[in-house]
PDB file of C-alpha atoms in Angstrom:
ATOM      1  CA  MET A   1      98.019  94.543 122.245  1.00  0.00           C
ATOM      2  CA  LEU A   2      97.959  92.908 125.628  1.00  0.00           C
ATOM      3  CA  LEU A   3      98.723  95.594 128.141  1.00  0.00           C
ATOM      4  CA  GLU A   4      99.187  99.298 128.088  1.00  0.00           C
ATOM      5  CA  THR A   5     100.609 101.583 130.707  1.00  0.00           C
ATOM      6  CA  ILE A   6      99.831 105.225 130.958  1.00  0.00           C
ATOM      7  CA  THR A   7     102.075 107.278 133.168  1.00  0.00           C
ATOM      8  CA  ASP A   8     101.607 110.897 133.965  1.00  0.00           C
ATOM      9  CA  SER A   9     103.431 113.527 135.956  1.00  0.00           C
ATOM     10  CA  SER A  10     100.098 115.206 136.623  1.00  0.00           C
ATOM     11  CA  SER A  11      96.882 113.591 137.760  1.00  0.00           C
ATOM     12  CA  ILE A  12      94.787 114.932 134.899  1.00  0.00           C
ATOM     13  CA  GLY A  13      93.752 112.939 131.885  1.00  0.00           C
ATOM     14  CA  LYS A  14      94.784 109.292 132.347  1.00  0.00           C
ATOM     15  CA  THR A  15      91.250 107.963 132.747  1.00  0.00           C
ATOM     16  CA  THR A  16      89.916 110.073 129.888  1.00  0.00           C
ATOM     17  CA  VAL A  17      92.681 108.858 127.582  1.00  0.00           C
ATOM     18  CA  ALA A  18      92.038 105.259 128.660  1.00  0.00           C
ATOM     19  CA  ARG A  19      88.307 105.571 127.903  1.00  0.00           C
ATOM     20  CA  HIS A  20      88.923 107.032 124.444  1.00  0.00           C
ATOM     21  CA  TYR A  21      91.585 104.431 123.738  1.00  0.00           C
ATOM     22  CA  ALA A  22      89.171 101.655 124.755  1.00  0.00           C
ATOM     23  CA  LYS A  23      86.511 103.007 122.372  1.00  0.00           C
ATOM     24  CA  MET A  24      89.039 103.147 119.568  1.00  0.00           C
ATOM     25  CA  LEU A  25      90.210  99.560 120.161  1.00  0.00           C
ATOM     26  CA  ALA A  26      86.619  98.307 120.129  1.00  0.00           C
ATOM     27  CA  SER A  27      85.654 100.302 117.028  1.00  0.00           C
ATOM     28  CA  LEU A  28      88.652  98.925 115.133  1.00  0.00           C
ATOM     29  CA  GLY A  29      87.801  95.374 116.193  1.00  0.00           C
ATOM     30  CA  ILE A  30      91.082  94.925 118.056  1.00  0.00           C
ATOM     31  CA  ILE A  31      89.109  93.788 121.082  1.00  0.00           C
ATOM     32  CA  THR A  32      85.847  91.896 120.882  1.00  0.00           C
ATOM     33  CA  GLY A  33      83.736  94.084 123.174  1.00  0.00           C
ATOM     34  CA  ASP A  34      83.399  97.621 124.412  1.00  0.00           C
ATOM     35  CA  ARG A  35      83.013  97.136 128.175  1.00  0.00           C
ATOM     36  CA  PHE A  36      85.186  99.498 130.249  1.00  0.00           C
ATOM     37  CA  VAL A  37      85.860  98.566 133.874  1.00  0.00           C
ATOM     38  CA  GLU A  38      87.716 101.075 136.030  1.00  0.00           C
ATOM     39  CA  THR A  39      89.287 100.395 139.398  1.00  0.00           C
ATOM     40  CA  THR A  40      92.364 101.258 141.446  1.00  0.00           C
ATOM     41  CA  GLY A  41      95.282  99.204 142.676  1.00  0.00           C
ATOM     42  CA  SER A  42      94.211  99.863 146.247  1.00  0.00           C
ATOM     43  CA  ARG A  43      90.655  98.682 145.627  1.00  0.00           C
ATOM     44  CA  LEU A  44      91.915  95.543 143.883  1.00  0.00           C
ATOM     45  CA  SER A  45      94.285  94.849 146.739  1.00  0.00           C
ATOM     46  CA  ASN A  46      91.454  95.228 149.260  1.00  0.00           C
ATOM     47  CA  ASP A  47      88.995  93.101 147.243  1.00  0.00           C
ATOM     48  CA  GLY A  48      91.525  90.349 146.595  1.00  0.00           C
ATOM     49  CA  VAL A  49      91.564  87.812 143.799  1.00  0.00           C
ATOM     50  CA  THR A  50      87.827  87.186 144.163  1.00  0.00           C
ATOM     51  CA  GLY A  51      87.020  90.860 143.577  1.00  0.00           C
ATOM     52  CA  ALA A  52      89.376  91.094 140.601  1.00  0.00           C
ATOM     53  CA  ASP A  53      87.854  87.950 139.124  1.00  0.00           C
ATOM     54  CA  MET A  54      84.341  89.399 139.454  1.00  0.00           C
ATOM     55  CA  LEU A  55      85.401  92.499 137.508  1.00  0.00           C
ATOM     56  CA  LEU A  56      87.009  90.381 134.793  1.00  0.00           C
ATOM     57  CA  GLN A  57      83.929  88.159 134.579  1.00  0.00           C
ATOM     58  CA  SER A  58      81.786  91.239 133.914  1.00  0.00           C
ATOM     59  CA  ILE A  59      84.051  92.124 130.982  1.00  0.00           C
ATOM     60  CA  LYS A  60      83.979  88.565 129.653  1.00  0.00           C
ATOM     61  CA  ALA A  61      80.177  88.428 129.960  1.00  0.00           C
ATOM     62  CA  SER A  62      79.980  91.557 127.799  1.00  0.00           C
ATOM     63  CA  GLY A  63      82.111  89.970 125.106  1.00  0.00           C
ATOM     64  CA  GLY A  64      85.367  91.707 126.020  1.00  0.00           C
ATOM     65  CA  GLY A  65      86.687  95.160 126.721  1.00  0.00           C
ATOM     66  CA  VAL A  66      89.185  97.086 128.787  1.00  0.00           C
ATOM     67  CA  PHE A  67      90.277  96.606 132.397  1.00  0.00           C
ATOM     68  CA  PHE A  68      91.675  99.939 133.612  1.00  0.00           C
ATOM     69  CA  VAL A  69      93.671 100.044 136.858  1.00  0.00           C
ATOM     70  CA  ASP A  70      94.598 103.528 138.048  1.00  0.00           C
ATOM     71  CA  GLU A  71      97.441 103.808 140.525  1.00  0.00           C
ATOM     72  CA  ALA A  72      98.327 100.200 139.695  1.00  0.00           C
ATOM     73  CA  TYR A  73     101.494 100.423 141.796  1.00  0.00           C
ATOM     74  CA  GLN A  74      99.256 100.191 144.878  1.00  0.00           C
ATOM     75  CA  LEU A  75      99.049  96.459 144.208  1.00  0.00           C
ATOM     76  CA  VAL A  76     102.618  96.030 145.420  1.00  0.00           C
ATOM     77  CA  GLY A  77     104.523  97.448 148.315  1.00  0.00           C
ATOM     78  CA  GLY A  78     101.599  97.433 150.694  1.00  0.00           C
ATOM     79  CA  GLN A  79     101.495  95.588 153.963  1.00  0.00           C
ATOM     80  CA  SER A  80      98.969  93.097 152.612  1.00  0.00           C
ATOM     81  CA  ALA A  81     100.031  90.130 150.514  1.00  0.00           C
ATOM     82  CA  SER A  82      96.683  90.175 148.694  1.00  0.00           C
ATOM     83  CA  GLY A  83      97.891  92.851 146.258  1.00  0.00           C
ATOM     84  CA  SER A  84     100.711  90.617 145.057  1.00  0.00           C
ATOM     85  CA  GLN A  85      98.273  87.709 144.762  1.00  0.00           C
ATOM     86  CA  VAL A  86      95.938  89.858 142.671  1.00  0.00           C
ATOM     87  CA  LEU A  87      98.841  90.906 140.462  1.00  0.00           C
ATOM     88  CA  ASP A  88      99.844  87.274 139.921  1.00  0.00           C
ATOM     89  CA  PHE A  89      96.215  86.472 139.061  1.00  0.00           C
ATOM     90  CA  LEU A  90      96.037  89.390 136.602  1.00  0.00           C
ATOM     91  CA  LEU A  91      99.264  88.289 134.899  1.00  0.00           C
ATOM     92  CA  ALA A  92      97.698  84.904 134.166  1.00  0.00           C
ATOM     93  CA  GLU A  93      94.491  86.559 132.952  1.00  0.00           C
ATOM     94  CA  MET A  94      96.484  88.795 130.608  1.00  0.00           C
ATOM     95  CA  GLU A  95      97.884  85.705 128.905  1.00  0.00           C
ATOM     96  CA  ASN A  96      94.531  83.931 128.784  1.00  0.00           C
ATOM     97  CA  ASN A  97      92.510  86.818 127.325  1.00  0.00           C
ATOM     98  CA  ILE A  98      94.592  88.144 124.449  1.00  0.00           C
ATOM     99  CA  GLY A  99      92.306  89.789 121.903  1.00  0.00           C
ATOM    100  CA  ARG A 100      89.430  89.852 124.358  1.00  0.00           C
ATOM    101  CA  ILE A 101      90.578  92.071 127.219  1.00  0.00           C
ATOM    102  CA  VAL A 102      93.131  94.867 127.172  1.00  0.00           C
ATOM    103  CA  PHE A 103      94.645  95.719 130.527  1.00  0.00           C
ATOM    104  CA  ILE A 104      95.596  99.358 131.004  1.00  0.00           C
ATOM    105  CA  LEU A 105      97.696 100.164 134.052  1.00  0.00           C
ATOM    106  CA  ALA A 106      98.121 103.818 134.948  1.00  0.00           C
ATOM    107  CA  GLY A 107     100.035 105.773 137.554  1.00  0.00           C
ATOM    108  CA  TYR A 108     102.784 108.238 138.272  1.00  0.00           C
ATOM    109  CA  ASN A 109     106.138 107.694 136.558  1.00  0.00           C
ATOM    110  CA  LYS A 110     108.402 106.882 139.505  1.00  0.00           C
ATOM    111  CA  GLU A 111     105.889 104.605 141.198  1.00  0.00           C
ATOM    112  CA  MET A 112     105.183 102.728 137.964  1.00  0.00           C
ATOM    113  CA  GLU A 113     108.904 102.158 137.384  1.00  0.00           C
ATOM    114  CA  LYS A 114     109.139 100.499 140.815  1.00  0.00           C
ATOM    115  CA  PHE A 115     105.953  98.564 140.075  1.00  0.00           C
ATOM    116  CA  PHE A 116     107.476  97.018 136.941  1.00  0.00           C
ATOM    117  CA  GLU A 117     110.610  96.072 138.857  1.00  0.00           C
ATOM    118  CA  HIS A 118     108.463  94.085 141.288  1.00  0.00           C
ATOM    119  CA  ASN A 119     107.569  91.326 138.851  1.00  0.00           C
ATOM    120  CA  PRO A 120     109.641  90.396 135.765  1.00  0.00           C
ATOM    121  CA  GLY A 121     106.495  89.008 134.121  1.00  0.00           C
ATOM    122  CA  LEU A 122     105.079  92.500 133.798  1.00  0.00           C
ATOM    123  CA  THR A 123     107.774  93.795 131.497  1.00  0.00           C
ATOM    124  CA  SER A 124     107.332  90.907 129.052  1.00  0.00           C
ATOM    125  CA  ARG A 125     103.587  91.609 128.881  1.00  0.00           C
ATOM    126  CA  VAL A 126     103.833  95.350 128.281  1.00  0.00           C
ATOM    127  CA  PRO A 127     104.433  96.081 124.620  1.00  0.00           C
ATOM    128  CA  HIS A 128     103.407  99.753 124.735  1.00  0.00           C
ATOM    129  CA  ARG A 129     103.817 102.648 127.134  1.00  0.00           C
ATOM    130  CA  LEU A 130     102.222 106.056 126.882  1.00  0.00           C
ATOM    131  CA  GLN A 131     103.668 108.908 128.876  1.00  0.00           C
ATOM    132  CA  PHE A 132     102.173 112.351 129.339  1.00  0.00           C
ATOM    133  CA  ASN A 133     104.091 115.310 130.643  1.00  0.00           C
ATOM    134  CA  ALA A 134     102.583 117.965 132.869  1.00  0.00           C
ATOM    135  CA  TYR A 135     101.167 121.006 131.080  1.00  0.00           C
ATOM    136  CA  SER A 136     103.496 123.975 130.725  1.00  0.00           C
ATOM    137  CA  ASP A 137     102.470 127.413 132.015  1.00  0.00           C
ATOM    138  CA  HIS A 138     102.006 128.545 128.406  1.00  0.00           C
ATOM    139  CA  GLU A 139      99.675 125.605 127.678  1.00  0.00           C
ATOM    140  CA  LEU A 140      97.658 126.236 130.835  1.00  0.00           C
ATOM    141  CA  LEU A 141      97.259 129.916 129.952  1.00  0.00           C
ATOM    142  CA  HIS A 142      96.116 128.991 126.449  1.00  0.00           C
ATOM    143  CA  MET A 143      93.494 126.588 127.879  1.00  0.00           C
ATOM    144  CA  LEU A 144      92.268 129.304 130.259  1.00  0.00           C
ATOM    145  CA  GLU A 145      91.939 131.725 127.352  1.00  0.00           C
ATOM    146  CA  GLN A 146      89.873 129.212 125.410  1.00  0.00           C
ATOM    147  CA  LEU A 147      87.606 128.564 128.392  1.00  0.00           C
ATOM    148  CA  VAL A 148      87.010 132.287 128.990  1.00  0.00           C
ATOM    149  CA  VAL A 149      86.201 132.906 125.327  1.00  0.00           C
ATOM    150  CA  LYS A 150      83.928 129.864 125.139  1.00  0.00           C
ATOM    151  CA  LYS A 151      82.061 130.554 128.376  1.00  0.00           C
ATOM    152  CA  TYR A 152      81.655 134.317 128.070  1.00  0.00           C
ATOM    153  CA  SER A 153      81.583 134.737 124.264  1.00  0.00           C
ATOM    154  CA  GLY A 154      83.420 138.051 124.378  1.00  0.00           C
ATOM    155  CA  ILE A 155      81.152 139.719 126.979  1.00  0.00           C
ATOM    156  CA  MET A 156      83.712 139.336 129.747  1.00  0.00           C
ATOM    157  CA  LYS A 157      86.376 142.014 129.777  1.00  0.00           C
ATOM    158  CA  VAL A 158      89.796 141.290 131.249  1.00  0.00           C
ATOM    159  CA  GLU A 159      91.829 144.268 132.443  1.00  0.00           C
ATOM    160  CA  ASP A 160      94.967 144.619 130.285  1.00  0.00           C
ATOM    161  CA  GLY A 161      93.572 141.954 127.916  1.00  0.00           C
ATOM    162  CA  ILE A 162      93.556 138.185 128.339  1.00  0.00           C
ATOM    163  CA  ARG A 163      97.347 138.074 128.459  1.00  0.00           C
ATOM    164  CA  GLY A 164      97.610 141.129 130.651  1.00  0.00           C
ATOM    165  CA  LEU A 165      98.660 141.383 134.276  1.00  0.00           C
ATOM    166  CA  TYR A 166      95.247 140.473 135.739  1.00  0.00           C
TER     167      TYR A 166
END
């Protein structure tokens, strides 16, 4: 597993899923270490290749792990060329660190589609994609019910019941 992408139509959950996924990969021995480094495409673009290299060195020094880039599409399309340089650098690092570092790129669906069109090397390095849909109204109501029951243990009364008008 070299690179994963997580796309989401909502902004909830990508980082949490990435953290749990990283723990699972380390516990199964798929990657050699359990270091988790989180950043954004914008931050990488601003910090340049030197900043990206420093983050990767911290993972390597820990024996391996996961490099998580949220809103990865911010590496391309900006006015600065440094984002594209960072992306080119990361592509080389993906090849050089198979089994040691897993790169997880996350972002919104449409933006990530454009991101992958930017560089043909990305598609060949992305064997898996995870996509999460936004919660439905029914799912959100169910989560609210669970939170109310958990927090108030039945002492809170809801007019017309939990599924009532109020």
